[in-house]
Amino acid sequence: MTTRNVLLIALMAVTPYVAADTQTVTLNIPKMDCPICPVTVEAALNKVDGVSEVDADLDTRSATVSFDDSLTNIDELTTATANAGYPSTVIQ
């Protein structure tokens, strides 16, 4: 196989991952009230398939989440926080 063919195959294999659409949402999490709460929320959200980044902020009682919308959705994110004991809603 030529180098050109190998590169073409590699490019084709990576293309679906590049085409994935990343969304970012901010969740309001009013029950976050102690220094450990953001750690717990981040851990719960990071377990959701498709989540690429989470930043939970105790001061604003919110979490900003980046995720691949072909693998997960906002309902799964809010379910994950609720299951961890921190119900959340989307900040519009």
PDB file of C-alpha atoms in Angstrom:
ATOM      1  CA  MET A   1       0.000   0.000   0.000  1.00  0.00           C
ATOM      2  CA  THR A   2       1.376   3.394  -0.862  1.00  0.00           C
ATOM      3  CA  THR A   3       1.858   6.177   1.641  1.00  0.00           C
ATOM      4  CA  ARG A   4      -0.845   8.160  -0.124  1.00  0.00           C
ATOM      5  CA  ASN A   5      -3.398   5.377   0.360  1.00  0.00           C
ATOM      6  CA  VAL A   6      -2.510   5.011   4.031  1.00  0.00           C
ATOM      7  CA  LEU A   7      -2.978   8.750   4.578  1.00  0.00           C
ATOM      8  CA  LEU A   8      -6.294   8.701   2.721  1.00  0.00           C
ATOM      9  CA  ILE A   9      -7.592   5.820   4.844  1.00  0.00           C
ATOM     10  CA  ALA A  10      -6.459   7.574   8.034  1.00  0.00           C
ATOM     11  CA  LEU A  11      -8.226  10.781   6.986  1.00  0.00           C
ATOM     12  CA  MET A  12     -11.438   8.896   6.245  1.00  0.00           C
ATOM     13  CA  ALA A  13     -11.297   7.207   9.658  1.00  0.00           C
ATOM     14  CA  VAL A  14     -10.933  10.538  11.477  1.00  0.00           C
ATOM     15  CA  THR A  15     -13.552  12.477   9.502  1.00  0.00           C
ATOM     16  CA  PRO A  16     -16.618  11.330  11.534  1.00  0.00           C
ATOM     17  CA  TYR A  17     -14.984  12.555  14.731  1.00  0.00           C
ATOM     18  CA  VAL A  18     -14.153  15.932  13.232  1.00  0.00           C
ATOM     19  CA  ALA A  19     -17.701  16.322  11.917  1.00  0.00           C
ATOM     20  CA  ALA A  20     -19.259  15.822  15.359  1.00  0.00           C
ATOM     21  CA  ASP A  21     -21.148  18.894  16.526  1.00  0.00           C
ATOM     22  CA  THR A  22     -20.069  20.157  19.939  1.00  0.00           C
ATOM     23  CA  GLN A  23     -22.627  22.050  21.979  1.00  0.00           C
ATOM     24  CA  THR A  24     -22.087  24.062  25.144  1.00  0.00           C
ATOM     25  CA  VAL A  25     -24.765  24.591  27.756  1.00  0.00           C
ATOM     26  CA  THR A  26     -24.818  26.221  31.177  1.00  0.00           C
ATOM     27  CA  LEU A  27     -26.793  24.502  33.912  1.00  0.00           C
ATOM     28  CA  ASN A  28     -28.219  26.234  36.976  1.00  0.00           C
ATOM     29  CA  ILE A  29     -27.577  24.014  40.019  1.00  0.00           C
ATOM     30  CA  PRO A  30     -29.051  25.730  43.103  1.00  0.00           C
ATOM     31  CA  LYS A  31     -28.168  22.941  45.572  1.00  0.00           C
ATOM     32  CA  MET A  32     -24.412  23.400  45.043  1.00  0.00           C
ATOM     33  CA  ASP A  33     -23.542  25.004  48.362  1.00  0.00           C
ATOM     34  CA  CYS A  34     -20.246  23.537  49.611  1.00  0.00           C
ATOM     35  CA  PRO A  35     -16.704  23.215  48.234  1.00  0.00           C
ATOM     36  CA  ILE A  36     -17.172  19.499  47.434  1.00  0.00           C
ATOM     37  CA  CYS A  37     -20.383  20.036  45.435  1.00  0.00           C
ATOM     38  CA  PRO A  38     -18.681  21.205  42.206  1.00  0.00           C
ATOM     39  CA  VAL A  39     -16.353  18.198  42.338  1.00  0.00           C
ATOM     40  CA  THR A  40     -19.334  15.857  42.652  1.00  0.00           C
ATOM     41  CA  VAL A  41     -21.238  17.591  39.843  1.00  0.00           C
ATOM     42  CA  GLU A  42     -18.203  17.519  37.536  1.00  0.00           C
ATOM     43  CA  ALA A  43     -17.657  13.821  38.238  1.00  0.00           C
ATOM     44  CA  ALA A  44     -21.302  13.008  37.472  1.00  0.00           C
ATOM     45  CA  LEU A  45     -21.304  14.969  34.218  1.00  0.00           C
ATOM     46  CA  ASN A  46     -17.953  13.586  33.078  1.00  0.00           C
ATOM     47  CA  LYS A  47     -19.427  10.064  33.266  1.00  0.00           C
ATOM     48  CA  VAL A  48     -21.954  10.928  30.546  1.00  0.00           C
ATOM     49  CA  ASP A  49     -20.836   9.650  27.130  1.00  0.00           C
ATOM     50  CA  GLY A  50     -20.076  12.555  24.824  1.00  0.00           C
ATOM     51  CA  VAL A  51     -19.168  15.098  27.498  1.00  0.00           C
ATOM     52  CA  SER A  52     -15.819  16.671  26.655  1.00  0.00           C
ATOM     53  CA  GLU A  53     -15.490  19.440  29.246  1.00  0.00           C
ATOM     54  CA  VAL A  54     -17.173  20.470  32.500  1.00  0.00           C
ATOM     55  CA  ASP A  55     -16.577  23.544  34.623  1.00  0.00           C
ATOM     56  CA  ALA A  56     -18.702  23.723  37.771  1.00  0.00           C
ATOM     57  CA  ASP A  57     -18.631  27.027  39.669  1.00  0.00           C
ATOM     58  CA  LEU A  58     -19.697  27.192  43.307  1.00  0.00           C
ATOM     59  CA  ASP A  59     -19.986  31.008  43.330  1.00  0.00           C
ATOM     60  CA  THR A  60     -22.543  31.069  40.519  1.00  0.00           C
ATOM     61  CA  ARG A  61     -24.017  27.657  41.364  1.00  0.00           C
ATOM     62  CA  SER A  62     -23.729  26.651  37.747  1.00  0.00           C
ATOM     63  CA  ALA A  63     -21.870  24.277  35.450  1.00  0.00           C
ATOM     64  CA  THR A  64     -20.817  24.881  31.874  1.00  0.00           C
ATOM     65  CA  VAL A  65     -20.776  21.651  29.883  1.00  0.00           C
ATOM     66  CA  SER A  66     -19.411  20.980  26.387  1.00  0.00           C
ATOM     67  CA  PHE A  67     -20.696  17.819  24.749  1.00  0.00           C
ATOM     68  CA  ASP A  68     -21.090  15.993  21.450  1.00  0.00           C
ATOM     69  CA  ASP A  69     -24.787  16.244  20.639  1.00  0.00           C
ATOM     70  CA  SER A  70     -24.648  13.074  18.557  1.00  0.00           C
ATOM     71  CA  LEU A  71     -23.790  11.111  21.719  1.00  0.00           C
ATOM     72  CA  THR A  72     -25.828  12.830  24.429  1.00  0.00           C
ATOM     73  CA  ASN A  73     -28.343  15.599  25.045  1.00  0.00           C
ATOM     74  CA  ILE A  74     -29.379  18.119  27.673  1.00  0.00           C
ATOM     75  CA  ASP A  75     -31.903  15.738  29.247  1.00  0.00           C
ATOM     76  CA  GLU A  76     -29.114  13.225  29.927  1.00  0.00           C
ATOM     77  CA  LEU A  77     -26.987  15.970  31.481  1.00  0.00           C
ATOM     78  CA  THR A  78     -29.746  17.152  33.815  1.00  0.00           C
ATOM     79  CA  THR A  79     -30.548  13.538  34.699  1.00  0.00           C
ATOM     80  CA  ALA A  80     -26.893  12.958  35.612  1.00  0.00           C
ATOM     81  CA  THR A  81     -26.834  15.937  37.978  1.00  0.00           C
ATOM     82  CA  ALA A  82     -30.186  14.967  39.509  1.00  0.00           C
ATOM     83  CA  ASN A  83     -28.993  11.398  40.089  1.00  0.00           C
ATOM     84  CA  ALA A  84     -25.960  12.837  41.897  1.00  0.00           C
ATOM     85  CA  GLY A  85     -28.299  14.815  44.178  1.00  0.00           C
ATOM     86  CA  TYR A  86     -28.076  18.131  42.332  1.00  0.00           C
ATOM     87  CA  PRO A  87     -31.148  18.848  40.192  1.00  0.00           C
ATOM     88  CA  SER A  88     -30.356  21.302  37.408  1.00  0.00           C
ATOM     89  CA  THR A  89     -32.031  23.398  34.761  1.00  0.00           C
ATOM     90  CA  VAL A  90     -30.691  25.045  31.631  1.00  0.00           C
ATOM     91  CA  ILE A  91     -29.868  28.735  31.919  1.00  0.00           C
ATOM     92  CA  GLN A  92     -31.477  30.459  28.929  1.00  0.00           C
TER      93      GLN A  92
END
